[in-house]
One Martini backbone bead per residue (centre of mass of N, CA, C, O) as a GRO file, in nm:
protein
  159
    1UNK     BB    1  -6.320   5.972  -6.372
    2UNK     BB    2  -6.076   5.821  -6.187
    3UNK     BB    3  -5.786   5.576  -6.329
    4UNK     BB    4  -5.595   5.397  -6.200
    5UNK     BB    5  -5.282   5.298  -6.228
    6UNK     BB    6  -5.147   5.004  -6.288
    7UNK     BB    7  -4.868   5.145  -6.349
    8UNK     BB    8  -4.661   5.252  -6.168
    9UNK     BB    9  -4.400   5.497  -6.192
   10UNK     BB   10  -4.335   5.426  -5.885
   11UNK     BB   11  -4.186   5.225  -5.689
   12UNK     BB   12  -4.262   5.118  -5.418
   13UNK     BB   13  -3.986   4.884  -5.378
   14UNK     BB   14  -3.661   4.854  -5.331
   15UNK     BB   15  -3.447   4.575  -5.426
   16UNK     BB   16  -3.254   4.394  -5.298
   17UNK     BB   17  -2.914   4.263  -5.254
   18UNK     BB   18  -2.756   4.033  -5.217
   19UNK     BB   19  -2.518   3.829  -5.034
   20UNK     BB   20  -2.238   3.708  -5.001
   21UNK     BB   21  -2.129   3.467  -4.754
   22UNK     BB   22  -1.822   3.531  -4.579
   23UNK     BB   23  -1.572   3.216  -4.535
   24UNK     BB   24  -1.341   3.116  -4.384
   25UNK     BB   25  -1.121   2.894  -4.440
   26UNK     BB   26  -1.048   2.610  -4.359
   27UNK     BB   27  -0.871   2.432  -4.151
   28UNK     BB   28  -0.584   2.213  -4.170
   29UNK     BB   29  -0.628   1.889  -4.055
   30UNK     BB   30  -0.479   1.623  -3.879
   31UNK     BB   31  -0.497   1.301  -3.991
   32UNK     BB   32  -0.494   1.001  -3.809
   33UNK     BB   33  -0.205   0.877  -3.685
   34UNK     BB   34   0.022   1.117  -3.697
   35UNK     BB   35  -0.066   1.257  -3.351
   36UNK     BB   36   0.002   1.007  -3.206
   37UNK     BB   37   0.277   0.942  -3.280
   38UNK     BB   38   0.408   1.156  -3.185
   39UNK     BB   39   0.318   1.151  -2.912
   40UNK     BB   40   0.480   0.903  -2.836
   41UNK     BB   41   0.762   0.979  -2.944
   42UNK     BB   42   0.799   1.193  -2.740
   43UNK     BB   43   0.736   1.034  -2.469
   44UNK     BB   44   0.992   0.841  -2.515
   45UNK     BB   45   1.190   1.049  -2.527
   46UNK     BB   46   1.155   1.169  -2.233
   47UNK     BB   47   1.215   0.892  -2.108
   48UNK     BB   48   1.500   0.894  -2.150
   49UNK     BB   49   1.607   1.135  -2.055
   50UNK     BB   50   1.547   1.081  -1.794
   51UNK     BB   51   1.706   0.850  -1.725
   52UNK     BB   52   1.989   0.942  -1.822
   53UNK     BB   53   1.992   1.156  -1.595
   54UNK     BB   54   1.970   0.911  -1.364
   55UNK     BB   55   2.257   0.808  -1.429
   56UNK     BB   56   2.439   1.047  -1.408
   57UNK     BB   57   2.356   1.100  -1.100
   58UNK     BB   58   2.344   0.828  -0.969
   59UNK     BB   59   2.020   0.707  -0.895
   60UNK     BB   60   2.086   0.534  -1.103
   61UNK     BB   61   2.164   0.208  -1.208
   62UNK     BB   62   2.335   0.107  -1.477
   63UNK     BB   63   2.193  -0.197  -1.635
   64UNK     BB   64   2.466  -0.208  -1.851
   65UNK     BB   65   2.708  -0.195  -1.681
   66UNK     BB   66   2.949  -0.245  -1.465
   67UNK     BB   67   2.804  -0.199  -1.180
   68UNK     BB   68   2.610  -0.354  -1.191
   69UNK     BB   69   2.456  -0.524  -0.989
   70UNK     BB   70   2.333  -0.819  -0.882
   71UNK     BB   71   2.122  -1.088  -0.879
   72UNK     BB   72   1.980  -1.191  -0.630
   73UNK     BB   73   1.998  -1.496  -0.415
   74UNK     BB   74   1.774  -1.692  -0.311
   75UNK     BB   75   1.803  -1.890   0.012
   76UNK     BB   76   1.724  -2.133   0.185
   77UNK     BB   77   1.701  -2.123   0.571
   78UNK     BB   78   1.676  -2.236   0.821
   79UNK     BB   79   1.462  -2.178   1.109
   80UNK     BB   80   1.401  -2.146   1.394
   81UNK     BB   81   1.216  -2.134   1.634
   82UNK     BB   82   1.061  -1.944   1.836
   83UNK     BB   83   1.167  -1.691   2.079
   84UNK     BB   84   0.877  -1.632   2.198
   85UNK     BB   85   0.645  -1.653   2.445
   86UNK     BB   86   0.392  -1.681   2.220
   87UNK     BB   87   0.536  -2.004   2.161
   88UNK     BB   88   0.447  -2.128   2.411
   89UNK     BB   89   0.452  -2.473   2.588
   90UNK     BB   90   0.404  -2.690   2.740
   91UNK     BB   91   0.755  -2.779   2.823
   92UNK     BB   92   0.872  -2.502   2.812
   93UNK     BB   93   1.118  -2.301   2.839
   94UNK     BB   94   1.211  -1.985   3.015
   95UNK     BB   95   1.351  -1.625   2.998
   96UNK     BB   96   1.414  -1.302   3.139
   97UNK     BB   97   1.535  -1.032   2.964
   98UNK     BB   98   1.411  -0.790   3.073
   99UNK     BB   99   1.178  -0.720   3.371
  100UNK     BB  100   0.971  -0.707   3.584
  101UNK     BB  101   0.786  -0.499   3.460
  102UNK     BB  102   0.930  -0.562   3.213
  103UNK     BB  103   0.894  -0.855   3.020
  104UNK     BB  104   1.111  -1.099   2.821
  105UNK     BB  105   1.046  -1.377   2.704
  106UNK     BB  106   1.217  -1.658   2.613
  107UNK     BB  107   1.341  -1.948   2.460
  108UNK     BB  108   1.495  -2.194   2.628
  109UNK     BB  109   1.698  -2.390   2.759
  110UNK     BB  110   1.635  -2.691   2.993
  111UNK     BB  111   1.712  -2.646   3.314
  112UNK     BB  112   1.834  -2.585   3.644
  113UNK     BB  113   1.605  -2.295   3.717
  114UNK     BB  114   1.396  -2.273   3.498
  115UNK     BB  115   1.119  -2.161   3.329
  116UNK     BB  116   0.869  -2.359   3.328
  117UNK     BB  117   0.596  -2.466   3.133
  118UNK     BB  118   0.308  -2.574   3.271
  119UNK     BB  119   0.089  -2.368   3.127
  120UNK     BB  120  -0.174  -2.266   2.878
  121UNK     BB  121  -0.373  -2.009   2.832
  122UNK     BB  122  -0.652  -1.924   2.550
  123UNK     BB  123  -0.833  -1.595   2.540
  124UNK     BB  124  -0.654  -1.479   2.815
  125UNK     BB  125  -0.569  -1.275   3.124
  126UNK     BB  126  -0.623  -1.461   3.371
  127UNK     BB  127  -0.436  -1.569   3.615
  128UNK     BB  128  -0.603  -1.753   3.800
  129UNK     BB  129  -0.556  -2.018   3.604
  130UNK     BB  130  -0.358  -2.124   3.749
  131UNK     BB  131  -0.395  -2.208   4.071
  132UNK     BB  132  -0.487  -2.512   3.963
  133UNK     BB  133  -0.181  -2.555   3.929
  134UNK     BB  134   0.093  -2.778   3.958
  135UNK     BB  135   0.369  -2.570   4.112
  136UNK     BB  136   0.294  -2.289   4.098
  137UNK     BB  137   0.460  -1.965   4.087
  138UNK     BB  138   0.409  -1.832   3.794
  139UNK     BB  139   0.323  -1.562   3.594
  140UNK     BB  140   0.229  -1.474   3.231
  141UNK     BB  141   0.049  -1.187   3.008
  142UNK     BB  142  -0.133  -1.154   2.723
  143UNK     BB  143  -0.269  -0.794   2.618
  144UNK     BB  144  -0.485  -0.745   2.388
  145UNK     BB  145  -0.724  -0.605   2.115
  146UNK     BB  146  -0.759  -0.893   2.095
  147UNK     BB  147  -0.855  -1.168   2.239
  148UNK     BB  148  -0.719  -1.408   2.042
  149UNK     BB  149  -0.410  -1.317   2.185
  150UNK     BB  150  -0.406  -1.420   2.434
  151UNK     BB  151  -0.233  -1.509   2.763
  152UNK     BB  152  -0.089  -1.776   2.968
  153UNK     BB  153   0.183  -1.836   3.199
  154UNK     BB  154   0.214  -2.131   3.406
  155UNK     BB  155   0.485  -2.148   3.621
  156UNK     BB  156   0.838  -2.332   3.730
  157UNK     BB  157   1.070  -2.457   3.878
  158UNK     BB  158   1.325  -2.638   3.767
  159UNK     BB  159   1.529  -2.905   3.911
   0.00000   0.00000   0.00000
């Protein structure tokens, strides 16, 4: 009987050979605050040339020139009351600037011949409720897309 060799003359499998895994090396990258700061000095530094070129071709006023405008003074002047019919009030008179189908009324100063209104209805534009008014001749209404800016006024010529 024959018995089989412990070690065999030929190797069973060839040992494979390892072989190092070849990574290029890292970039070198910027850190810290020196890619924020370049970045505001270039916007900064592009808002100045913009200003620049929008001052040579004046359409901006150069702030520091001497053409610069002076900064206006606010100064408060009384202004009269309204002049339009929607702040007409009974015992106020009115002119019609207008026409008769468009009509304009303004207040004006009460005379012989003008029209005073005699009553006023607030968030109607019902013309009837004059019928009731003594002396009454004439009347103007506003109708609005609001309810509560309508009015009527109704006048009478003053004597």
């Amino acid at each position: 009987m024959h018995t089989p060799d412990r070690y065999p003359s030929e190797p069973l499998a060839q040992p494979t050979e390892l072989l190092p895994i070849v990574q290029p090396p890292p970039r070198p990258r910027m850190g810290g605050r020196g890619p924020a700061i370049i970045g505001i000095a270039l916007l900064a530094a592009s808002l100045l040339i913009f200003l620049g070129v929008l001052v040579a071709l004046k359409i901006v006023p150069n702030p520091f020139g001497a053409d610069a405008p002076p900064i206006p003074v606010a100064t408060a002047t009384p202004s009269g009351p309204p002049r339009t019919a929607r702040f007409a009030q009974p015992g106020d008179c009115v002119a019609n600037q207008g026409t008769e189908k468009d009509p304009e009324l303004v207040l004006t100063e009460c005379s012989p011949g003008a029209l005073e209104v005699l009553a006023r209805f607030d968030a109607t534009s019902d013309t009837g409720e004059c019928a009731a008014v003594k002396d009454y001749r004439y009347h103007y209404f506003f109708d609005s897309e609001l309810e509560g800016l309508d009015f009527v006024l109704c006048m009478g010529e003053r004597p």
